[in-house]
XYZ file of C-alpha atoms in Angstrom:
667
model
C 4.592 0.918 28.232
C 7.540 -0.661 26.505
C 10.206 1.266 24.607
C 11.182 0.260 21.138
C 14.773 0.512 19.817
C 14.665 1.651 16.253
C 18.469 1.318 15.954
C 18.759 4.407 13.746
C 22.412 5.291 13.599
C 23.680 8.462 15.193
C 25.240 11.358 13.326
C 24.046 13.719 10.519
C 21.041 12.545 8.618
C 22.786 12.358 5.216
C 25.518 10.235 6.736
C 23.507 7.616 8.652
C 23.011 5.030 5.969
C 26.614 5.202 4.765
C 27.858 5.046 8.349
C 25.587 2.085 9.078
C 26.754 0.085 6.021
C 30.278 0.655 7.026
C 29.847 -0.584 10.657
C 27.501 -3.604 10.342
C 28.839 -7.159 10.166
C 29.045 -8.957 6.839
C 28.896 -12.595 5.649
C 31.719 -13.543 3.307
C 30.790 -15.220 -0.042
C 31.988 -18.688 0.977
C 29.736 -18.608 4.018
C 26.639 -17.348 2.292
C 26.158 -20.546 0.390
C 25.634 -22.299 3.746
C 22.813 -19.928 4.842
C 19.122 -20.444 3.997
C 16.644 -17.568 3.743
C 12.805 -17.832 3.301
C 11.034 -15.017 1.485
C 7.249 -14.939 1.827
C 5.708 -12.967 -0.985
C 7.172 -12.342 -4.480
C 5.911 -8.954 -5.457
C 8.231 -6.092 -5.974
C 9.641 -6.158 -2.489
C 9.888 -9.968 -2.084
C 10.969 -10.624 -5.630
C 13.710 -7.997 -5.596
C 14.979 -9.232 -2.213
C 14.942 -12.843 -3.306
C 16.850 -12.173 -6.532
C 19.352 -9.970 -4.826
C 19.924 -12.346 -1.809
C 20.422 -15.206 -4.236
C 22.825 -13.209 -6.386
C 24.773 -12.586 -3.225
C 25.010 -16.345 -2.716
C 22.419 -17.158 -0.148
C 20.058 -20.093 -0.607
C 16.605 -18.703 -1.009
C 13.168 -20.315 -0.883
C 10.326 -18.137 -2.089
C 6.598 -18.600 -1.302
C 3.572 -17.031 -2.941
C -0.096 -18.043 -2.957
C -0.413 -17.202 -6.722
C 0.550 -19.586 -9.485
C 3.419 -17.336 -10.525
C 5.274 -14.288 -9.022
C 3.956 -12.401 -12.142
C 0.538 -12.486 -10.486
C 1.545 -10.422 -7.380
C -0.583 -7.434 -6.767
C 2.382 -5.112 -7.569
C 1.404 -5.766 -11.132
C -1.635 -3.436 -10.638
C 0.366 -0.339 -9.759
C -0.266 2.064 -12.607
C 1.094 5.558 -12.236
C 4.850 5.413 -11.550
C 7.785 5.324 -9.187
C 9.442 8.220 -7.446
C 13.102 9.094 -7.613
C 15.048 12.159 -6.830
C 17.180 12.397 -10.026
C 16.078 15.881 -10.876
C 16.013 15.212 -14.688
C 13.501 17.942 -15.143
C 15.886 20.472 -13.493
C 13.034 21.754 -11.302
C 14.882 21.835 -7.991
C 14.444 18.232 -6.822
C 16.946 16.580 -4.449
C 17.176 13.685 -2.078
C 16.393 16.014 0.738
C 13.306 17.440 -0.955
C 12.031 13.864 -1.635
C 12.663 13.086 2.045
C 10.867 16.319 3.176
C 7.857 15.780 0.876
C 7.514 12.131 2.099
C 7.608 13.036 5.829
C 5.315 16.069 5.321
C 2.954 13.980 3.162
C 2.785 11.463 5.975
C 1.771 14.243 8.265
C 4.966 13.936 10.368
C 4.355 10.368 11.655
C 7.227 8.504 9.962
C 10.804 7.839 11.065
C 13.329 10.406 9.654
C 16.271 7.994 9.291
C 14.322 5.408 7.292
C 12.746 7.978 5.037
C 15.976 9.730 4.184
C 17.559 6.386 3.337
C 14.670 5.687 1.005
C 15.187 9.037 -0.730
C 18.938 8.331 -1.091
C 18.350 4.911 -2.659
C 15.649 6.123 -5.006
C 18.002 7.049 -7.852
C 19.679 3.640 -7.701
C 16.346 2.012 -8.214
C 15.890 3.697 -11.513
C 19.376 2.737 -12.737
C 18.788 -0.878 -11.656
C 15.500 -1.105 -13.424
C 16.734 0.475 -16.647
C 19.609 -2.048 -16.632
C 16.926 -4.727 -16.443
C 15.164 -3.381 -19.485
C 12.232 -1.735 -17.897
C 10.636 0.410 -20.661
C 10.260 3.669 -18.897
C 8.702 6.517 -20.902
C 11.195 8.808 -22.616
C 11.215 12.384 -23.859
C 11.878 13.224 -27.482
C 15.684 13.432 -26.787
C 15.776 9.901 -25.358
C 16.033 10.882 -21.687
C 13.697 9.326 -19.195
C 10.475 11.261 -18.784
C 8.876 12.366 -15.415
C 5.490 13.471 -14.337
C 4.082 14.867 -11.060
C 2.128 13.247 -8.345
C 0.149 14.583 -5.428
C 1.771 16.420 -2.538
C 4.830 17.659 -4.370
C 5.909 20.696 -6.480
C 8.320 18.865 -8.769
C 8.236 16.212 -11.390
C 9.929 13.112 -10.097
C 7.686 10.205 -11.049
C 9.183 7.748 -13.627
C 6.489 5.670 -15.476
C 5.739 3.316 -18.246
C 2.345 4.407 -19.525
C -0.200 3.258 -16.965
C 1.518 -0.145 -16.541
C 4.511 0.808 -14.298
C 4.004 -1.823 -11.707
C 3.654 -4.531 -14.372
C 6.885 -3.522 -16.141
C 8.828 -3.294 -12.884
C 7.581 -6.721 -11.792
C 8.564 -8.288 -15.079
C 12.129 -6.936 -14.566
C 12.200 -8.203 -11.062
C 10.736 -11.645 -12.078
C 13.479 -11.908 -14.792
C 16.127 -11.377 -12.161
C 14.456 -14.095 -10.114
C 14.317 -16.417 -12.995
C 17.989 -16.109 -13.559
C 18.518 -17.222 -9.861
C 15.995 -19.979 -10.102
C 17.883 -21.364 -13.188
C 21.106 -21.192 -11.152
C 19.508 -23.197 -8.374
C 19.935 -20.447 -5.896
C 16.082 -19.789 -5.607
C 13.738 -22.608 -4.933
C 10.187 -21.356 -5.734
C 7.161 -22.614 -3.960
C 4.194 -21.178 -5.885
C 0.617 -21.896 -4.825
C 1.823 -22.177 -1.252
C 0.594 -20.188 1.746
C 2.388 -19.424 4.916
C 0.234 -20.725 7.828
C 2.579 -19.978 10.717
C 6.080 -18.733 11.771
C 8.331 -21.215 13.568
C 10.546 -19.854 16.386
C 13.437 -21.880 17.778
C 15.139 -20.413 20.899
C 13.326 -17.116 20.239
C 14.571 -16.773 16.612
C 12.575 -17.168 13.380
C 13.793 -20.434 11.930
C 11.199 -21.412 9.401
C 7.501 -21.555 8.459
C 4.639 -23.965 8.198
C 3.075 -23.773 4.676
C 0.075 -25.249 2.958
C 0.329 -26.449 -0.603
C -2.818 -24.930 -2.092
C -3.017 -27.483 -4.803
C -2.812 -30.724 -2.786
C -3.651 -29.415 0.709
C -0.495 -30.812 2.189
C 1.013 -29.174 5.253
C 4.697 -28.714 4.824
C 7.738 -27.642 7.085
C 10.332 -25.345 5.719
C 13.363 -24.198 7.739
C 15.841 -21.310 7.248
C 18.218 -19.185 9.213
C 15.967 -16.135 8.612
C 12.486 -15.399 7.341
C 11.597 -12.398 5.331
C 7.927 -11.320 5.095
C 6.997 -9.289 1.928
C 3.282 -10.257 1.768
C 1.772 -6.869 1.081
C -0.874 -4.808 2.864
C -4.196 -5.602 4.578
C -6.629 -3.254 2.696
C -8.978 -6.181 2.088
C -10.021 -5.949 5.754
C -12.621 -3.530 4.131
C -13.745 -6.247 1.718
C -14.058 -3.704 -1.074
C -10.747 -2.215 -1.982
C -8.449 -1.743 -4.965
C -6.438 -4.742 -3.831
C -6.415 -8.108 -5.580
C -9.106 -10.305 -4.067
C -6.450 -12.709 -2.658
C -4.468 -9.949 -0.900
C -4.394 -10.843 2.846
C -2.734 -10.258 6.152
C -2.021 -13.838 7.008
C 1.765 -13.992 7.025
C 2.114 -10.731 8.941
C -0.632 -11.740 11.392
C 0.865 -15.135 12.042
C 4.162 -13.321 12.853
C 2.294 -10.921 15.114
C 0.719 -13.823 17.045
C 4.197 -15.127 17.524
C 5.519 -11.890 18.979
C 6.071 -9.378 16.204
C 4.547 -6.048 17.188
C 1.957 -4.684 14.746
C 2.379 -0.903 14.117
C -0.162 1.827 13.338
C -2.886 -0.534 12.016
C -5.386 2.401 11.724
C -3.192 4.299 9.162
C -4.943 3.236 5.968
C -5.025 5.145 2.783
C -8.228 5.968 0.846
C -7.297 6.707 -2.750
C -9.398 9.512 -4.285
C -9.258 8.252 -7.923
C -11.245 5.034 -8.067
C -14.247 3.886 -10.097
C -17.306 4.297 -7.829
C -19.111 1.376 -6.254
C -21.872 0.309 -8.456
C -23.762 -2.235 -6.316
C -23.670 -5.027 -3.724
C -22.541 -7.589 -6.359
C -18.965 -6.240 -6.480
C -16.066 -8.034 -4.962
C -13.414 -5.433 -5.567
C -12.850 -1.888 -6.807
C -10.795 -0.565 -9.617
C -8.136 2.112 -9.316
C -7.741 4.961 -11.839
C -4.122 6.108 -11.473
C -3.242 9.140 -9.623
C -1.185 10.160 -12.644
C -4.471 11.174 -14.250
C -4.695 14.087 -11.831
C -1.771 15.632 -13.743
C -4.085 16.347 -16.641
C -7.626 15.660 -15.289
C -9.457 18.431 -13.497
C -11.758 17.311 -10.690
C -15.168 19.080 -10.246
C -18.781 18.871 -9.309
C -21.668 21.109 -10.258
C -21.665 24.396 -8.398
C -25.452 24.186 -7.903
C -27.247 21.367 -6.045
C -30.078 21.456 -8.600
C -27.652 20.689 -11.440
C -26.179 17.797 -9.428
C -29.718 16.477 -8.954
C -30.459 16.762 -12.638
C -27.297 14.962 -13.546
C -28.058 12.084 -11.105
C -31.574 11.790 -12.539
C -30.226 11.779 -16.119
C -31.921 15.077 -17.190
C -28.523 16.859 -17.618
C -25.148 15.734 -19.068
C -21.945 17.007 -17.576
C -20.751 18.193 -20.929
C -23.851 20.574 -20.970
C -22.642 22.482 -17.920
C -20.802 25.736 -18.626
C -17.471 26.476 -16.945
C -18.924 29.011 -14.583
C -21.424 26.416 -13.387
C -18.762 23.951 -12.378
C -16.892 23.854 -9.037
C -13.295 22.836 -9.414
C -13.143 22.466 -5.689
C -9.523 21.347 -5.266
C -8.258 24.197 -7.328
C -10.519 26.536 -5.271
C -9.479 25.190 -1.869
C -5.845 24.432 -2.515
C -4.533 26.799 -5.274
C -0.859 26.022 -4.789
C -1.324 22.348 -5.447
C -4.701 22.248 -7.116
C -5.640 18.762 -8.289
C -2.258 17.354 -7.077
C -2.889 17.607 -3.339
C -2.051 14.442 -1.338
C -4.488 11.554 -1.458
C -5.936 11.961 1.992
C -6.751 15.658 1.364
C -8.264 14.906 -2.139
C -10.292 12.024 -0.732
C -11.748 13.952 2.181
C -12.578 16.909 -0.133
C -14.534 14.484 -2.472
C -16.453 13.052 0.484
C -17.366 16.500 1.705
C -18.675 17.606 -1.627
C -20.692 14.440 -2.011
C -21.947 14.457 1.581
C -23.082 18.049 0.820
C -25.329 16.807 -1.985
C -23.122 17.548 -5.018
C -22.323 13.984 -6.021
C -22.929 13.094 -9.654
C -23.737 9.425 -9.987
C -27.070 7.694 -9.071
C -25.846 7.028 -5.613
C -24.549 10.555 -5.229
C -21.074 9.216 -4.430
C -18.931 10.281 -7.331
C -17.255 13.360 -8.742
C -15.847 14.157 -12.196
C -12.390 13.841 -13.502
C -12.366 15.810 -16.701
C -9.791 15.797 -19.458
C -11.382 18.340 -21.839
C -8.967 21.217 -20.862
C -5.923 18.921 -21.251
C -7.091 17.682 -24.788
C -7.494 21.358 -25.802
C -4.051 22.303 -24.342
C -2.198 19.373 -25.852
C -3.988 19.758 -29.204
C -2.944 23.337 -29.540
C 0.720 22.561 -28.634
C 0.767 19.586 -31.132
C -0.744 21.757 -33.888
C 1.861 24.480 -33.409
C 4.608 21.830 -33.266
C 3.533 20.484 -36.600
C 3.356 24.028 -38.163
C -0.496 24.067 -38.120
C -1.010 27.655 -37.118
C -4.655 27.708 -38.319
C -5.800 24.318 -37.111
C -9.532 24.056 -36.616
C -11.214 22.871 -33.473
C -11.808 19.376 -34.802
C -8.065 18.963 -35.646
C -6.947 20.284 -32.217
C -9.240 17.878 -30.320
C -7.968 15.003 -32.503
C -4.367 15.879 -31.803
C -4.990 16.386 -28.104
C -6.730 13.029 -27.806
C -3.703 11.348 -29.378
C -1.429 12.868 -26.728
C -3.750 11.738 -23.915
C -3.884 8.282 -25.436
C -0.089 8.048 -25.582
C 0.106 8.906 -21.880
C -2.958 7.168 -20.386
C -4.421 5.020 -23.122
C -4.627 1.709 -21.234
C -6.282 3.459 -18.291
C -8.863 5.066 -20.525
C -9.500 1.729 -22.202
C -9.913 0.014 -18.774
C -12.360 2.694 -17.595
C -14.515 2.347 -20.781
C -14.690 -1.435 -20.498
C -15.808 -1.204 -16.896
C -18.209 1.822 -17.057
C -19.272 1.730 -20.768
C -18.528 5.396 -21.270
C -15.872 6.968 -23.417
C -13.637 9.142 -21.050
C -12.286 11.111 -24.054
C -15.859 12.454 -24.586
C -17.537 12.373 -21.133
C -15.716 13.124 -17.835
C -14.682 10.068 -15.749
C -16.662 9.491 -12.526
C -14.429 8.791 -9.552
C -14.827 8.294 -5.839
C -12.405 7.436 -2.952
C -11.711 3.707 -2.085
C -9.455 1.848 0.271
C -6.089 1.360 -1.471
C -2.932 1.095 0.656
C -2.042 0.401 4.214
C 0.721 2.482 5.953
C 0.501 0.275 9.015
C 2.131 -3.028 9.216
C 4.657 -5.048 11.279
C 6.916 -2.799 13.255
C 10.545 -2.915 12.077
C 13.785 -1.258 13.148
C 16.274 0.414 10.896
C 17.500 -2.981 9.727
C 13.951 -3.974 8.754
C 13.874 -6.605 11.458
C 10.717 -7.050 13.436
C 10.649 -7.600 17.204
C 11.298 -11.281 16.551
C 15.034 -12.045 15.909
C 15.603 -13.253 12.419
C 12.117 -12.214 11.162
C 12.357 -9.301 8.665
C 9.497 -7.479 7.013
C 9.757 -5.375 3.839
C 7.508 -3.423 1.491
C 3.884 -2.684 2.276
C 3.862 -5.405 4.975
C 5.911 -3.164 7.321
C 5.079 0.317 8.685
C 8.266 2.065 8.248
C 8.360 4.764 5.611
C 5.022 6.611 4.917
C 3.680 7.685 8.319
C -0.037 8.516 8.267
C -0.282 8.929 4.486
C 1.709 7.633 1.501
C 2.452 10.025 -1.299
C 1.635 8.586 -4.732
C 4.259 6.639 -6.631
C 6.113 5.912 -3.354
C 4.931 2.289 -2.832
C 7.055 0.913 -5.645
C 9.983 3.007 -4.482
C 9.774 1.625 -1.023
C 9.328 -2.025 -2.099
C 12.300 -1.954 -4.484
C 14.508 0.015 -2.124
C 13.947 -2.501 0.640
C 14.474 -5.503 -1.710
C 17.307 -4.392 -3.851
C 19.309 -2.001 -1.642
C 18.459 -2.206 2.169
C 17.652 -5.655 3.262
C 20.571 -7.472 1.455
C 22.884 -5.263 3.487
C 21.228 -5.298 6.836
C 20.320 -8.987 6.998
C 23.963 -9.957 6.923
C 24.529 -8.190 10.263
C 22.212 -10.745 11.739
C 23.249 -13.848 9.725
C 26.929 -13.188 10.472
C 26.317 -15.130 13.705
C 24.899 -18.149 11.848
C 27.904 -19.216 9.690
C 28.510 -22.214 11.961
C 24.882 -23.000 12.824
C 24.409 -25.500 9.990
C 21.130 -26.544 8.414
C 18.006 -25.903 10.634
C 16.251 -29.310 11.183
C 12.542 -29.464 10.761
C 11.992 -32.478 13.030
C 12.343 -30.376 16.147
C 9.699 -29.963 18.934
C 9.126 -26.306 17.739
C 8.064 -27.434 14.266
C 6.021 -30.234 15.742
C 4.105 -27.732 17.985
C 3.646 -25.238 15.143
C 2.325 -27.802 12.664
C -0.010 -29.163 15.355
C -1.474 -25.754 15.952
C -1.889 -25.184 12.157
C -3.809 -28.481 11.873
C -6.001 -27.778 14.832
C -6.916 -24.278 13.417
C -7.925 -25.773 10.013
C -9.952 -28.495 11.805
C -11.708 -25.806 13.863
C -12.511 -23.818 10.607
C -13.873 -26.921 8.956
C -16.141 -27.752 11.984
C -18.335 -24.675 11.797
C -22.092 -25.351 11.831
C -22.348 -24.216 8.174
C -24.941 -21.427 8.391
C -23.066 -18.742 6.451
C -20.457 -18.513 3.752
C -17.039 -16.914 4.281
C -17.969 -14.035 2.050
C -21.052 -13.370 4.172
C -18.753 -12.643 7.154
C -16.204 -10.755 5.020
C -18.862 -8.371 3.597
C -20.342 -7.571 7.054
C -16.861 -6.857 8.354
C -16.157 -4.718 5.337
C -19.314 -2.640 5.985
C -18.423 -2.153 9.657
C -14.882 -1.100 8.704
C -15.955 1.312 5.954
C -18.788 2.890 7.890
C -17.010 3.264 11.215
C -13.329 3.133 10.475
C -13.187 4.543 7.023
C -12.568 8.024 5.656
C -13.674 9.602 9.006
C -13.917 8.031 12.501
C -15.214 9.090 15.872
C -14.888 7.672 19.408
C -18.522 6.393 19.588
C -18.548 4.523 16.350
C -14.986 3.123 16.833
C -16.187 1.524 20.064
C -19.248 0.212 18.374
C -16.932 -1.337 15.693
C -14.772 -2.989 18.291
C -17.840 -4.565 19.942
C -19.460 -5.586 16.674
C -16.282 -7.196 15.195
C -15.713 -9.158 18.365
C -19.301 -10.499 18.157
C -19.016 -11.138 14.466
C -15.670 -13.052 14.993
C -17.411 -15.352 17.585
C -20.221 -16.079 15.114
C -17.796 -16.762 12.353
C -15.936 -19.450 14.261
C -19.232 -21.049 15.400
C -21.159 -20.915 12.143
C -18.967 -20.534 9.062
C -19.644 -22.852 6.207
C -16.587 -24.349 4.329
C -17.501 -27.078 1.838
C -14.982 -29.638 0.608
C -12.117 -31.127 2.578
C -8.897 -29.750 4.141
C -6.576 -32.211 2.367
C -7.232 -31.087 -1.188
C -7.525 -27.846 -3.185
C -10.070 -25.747 -1.291
C -10.455 -22.044 -2.229
C -13.196 -21.483 0.554
C -10.744 -22.814 3.165
C -8.020 -20.443 1.883
C -10.487 -17.515 2.142
C -11.701 -18.624 5.561
C -8.134 -18.585 7.056
C -7.643 -15.070 5.636
C -10.988 -13.747 6.881
C -10.310 -15.199 10.348
C -7.264 -12.967 10.514
C -9.086 -9.966 9.174
C -11.668 -10.417 11.994
C -8.822 -10.055 14.521
C -6.969 -7.271 12.643
C -10.188 -5.260 12.208
C -10.751 -5.051 16.004
C -7.087 -4.033 16.545
C -7.513 -1.446 13.756
C -10.476 0.101 15.496
C -8.763 -0.031 18.930
C -5.699 1.786 17.520
C -7.866 4.428 15.931
C -9.704 4.930 19.252
C -6.530 5.385 21.197
C -5.072 7.997 18.729
C -6.877 11.131 19.780
C -5.847 13.316 16.990
C -6.280 13.588 13.199
C -3.258 12.962 10.939
C -2.994 11.894 7.336
C -5.389 9.141 6.533
C -6.549 8.897 10.184
C -9.163 11.459 10.384
C -11.061 11.732 13.765
C -14.121 13.957 13.492
C -13.509 15.340 16.949
C -10.190 16.862 15.819
C -10.555 19.081 12.798
C -10.460 22.720 11.880
C -13.571 24.769 10.854
C -12.531 24.145 7.231
C -12.445 20.377 7.851
C -8.675 19.914 7.796
C -6.864 17.465 10.158
C -5.613 18.702 13.459
C -2.543 16.874 14.809
C -1.471 16.632 18.403
C 2.313 16.502 18.326
C 2.637 16.903 22.058
C 0.841 13.673 22.870
C 0.808 11.561 19.697
C 4.149 11.950 17.992
C 4.787 8.286 18.224
C 4.451 4.927 16.397
C 1.780 2.730 18.023
C 3.243 -0.781 18.230
C 0.870 -3.451 19.502
C 1.899 -6.655 21.307
C -0.336 -9.663 20.895
C -1.921 -10.988 24.097
C -4.686 -13.175 22.747
C -7.896 -11.244 21.945
C -7.275 -7.892 20.256
C -8.996 -6.104 23.207
C -6.030 -7.371 25.438
C -3.220 -6.145 23.054
C -0.643 -4.059 24.768
C 0.487 -0.657 23.388
C 4.142 0.140 23.050
C 5.388 3.510 21.758
C 8.313 4.500 19.619
C 8.843 8.215 20.087
C 9.508 9.967 16.793
C 12.415 12.450 16.793
C 12.415 15.284 14.300
C 15.900 16.686 14.338
C 15.998 17.831 10.631
C 12.506 18.929 9.966
C 10.353 21.517 11.683
C 6.974 20.237 12.492
C 4.332 22.505 10.943
C 0.584 22.452 10.278
C 0.455 20.577 7.035
C -0.825 23.017 4.457
C -1.267 22.642 0.682
C -3.038 25.975 0.022
């Protein structure tokens, strides 16, 4: 099996990034204006990278399938962004953020990348404040923090429940400045269809104008992929419905290794599935676990009465409730990492204690927090003898100030008032830790093809801690890629403009057109959604919160059969040379049908449980994950060889020189 060169610098952990920046080659300002860079995806990672690269002087082209970068799925991030500023004075540091991230990922991430992320986290906050991002502030004017799962400190900066939106608007403003200067040329409503290699280097893309249907050629000296994760392989997820794997998968088919596809995060705090009519799921921010207590009835008969409507949750006494996270994990309580909380919820529901009609929901209750905050507010206002009604009123006002938009969203969807009745939540697919393999410079196994944000695998291991996605995306875009890409581009200062009339572009465009023609020539028996929903059920049932060897092999066989049927019988109305939303979906689902099989294959080869990858064969009596550090302390990087069943596994051994590997405990 091949060896992968991560290019992590030698020397002490805390010095690696500084040393690397001092030693890599640079491109001087006069030469940057002669170099073109394509950025695919304009969420937080792509938008911040595009703005920064353009500010440095490069000529940037951006591509997104939405009508505006403001529509990127980054806007949906609610809870916050981590940074080791230690504003709370509770003992935080860059090392502790690094340690929490590696431990939270169950010791399956690369030390050098994660420490760099922790180092740059503080710079991100300063950058965003300078852009005008309205982070929450304490009474004295300092930025406020709250806690997220898997940590014992408060390091999460937030803007109510709209953190992603506010960060994206800051990023978009930075992009607009460069667009007005002519340094960024935006191509909205365009989708990358293929990556073009010239002499083994990424030199451009083939894109489709989603409004006119026109196939276009775009060249550059380097291509940056920032196209997000692949959670929609499950059909139902918290991702935007358009989120897809196409850009990353096109690069994978051209030679970029795909790493750890089976490392997918199930978020514990989502609105439960309500029926087959749904096309996506809605996230309730992890920040709610700061103040919400998670519970189910302690007796099955009470759970049955709640499911049948005979009993309301507010009628259950404290002693009749099982606050199971607080019971099982007293040190962290409701703020255990997402994979731990998700499995615990599934275990309670599988045991018959679920509380909605399907039996797949638990409660997230704010009654205690309302009481606590109400009493604090009453005393703060000098109301020493406040009655119960006044205390509850004051407590609700505090909760509204912290989470108001989230509570409003829940009430609109569920038609229940979460201030009065506990929220119902259940785990759902949320984030993908896997993605294209990248080295320390964020370069894939294709020269000149870089990958940043959720589209790469690099920083989160087998489980991402909450509020770290925004941190990684902005660190990659603002502070890492703009340095490291110069090391590669320094060899291109005399290359000149890359022509698009070369045989390589001809061949790539020909293959794109042939693929579209093949999609359009299906017999027309079933819609695209028909295949996507079947794939999603296979993935959720056999590759979801828990997996086993028998069902993973079944998934591999079933997905391969489904993929063949898709290409033979899919129905795509309309034409390929005009706006065609079904054709867009079909291309994306075709890639999911390949990725899904590789996902299952990756999960089948990893004979251990770690983080979000839970193999039923490898667990303790208490249902906790059992890692195998001797045999599986590596990154799985898959090389494309045609069918997913023929993919070749390459391993990057993970070295832990600064952290002692332990059984991951949150008790």
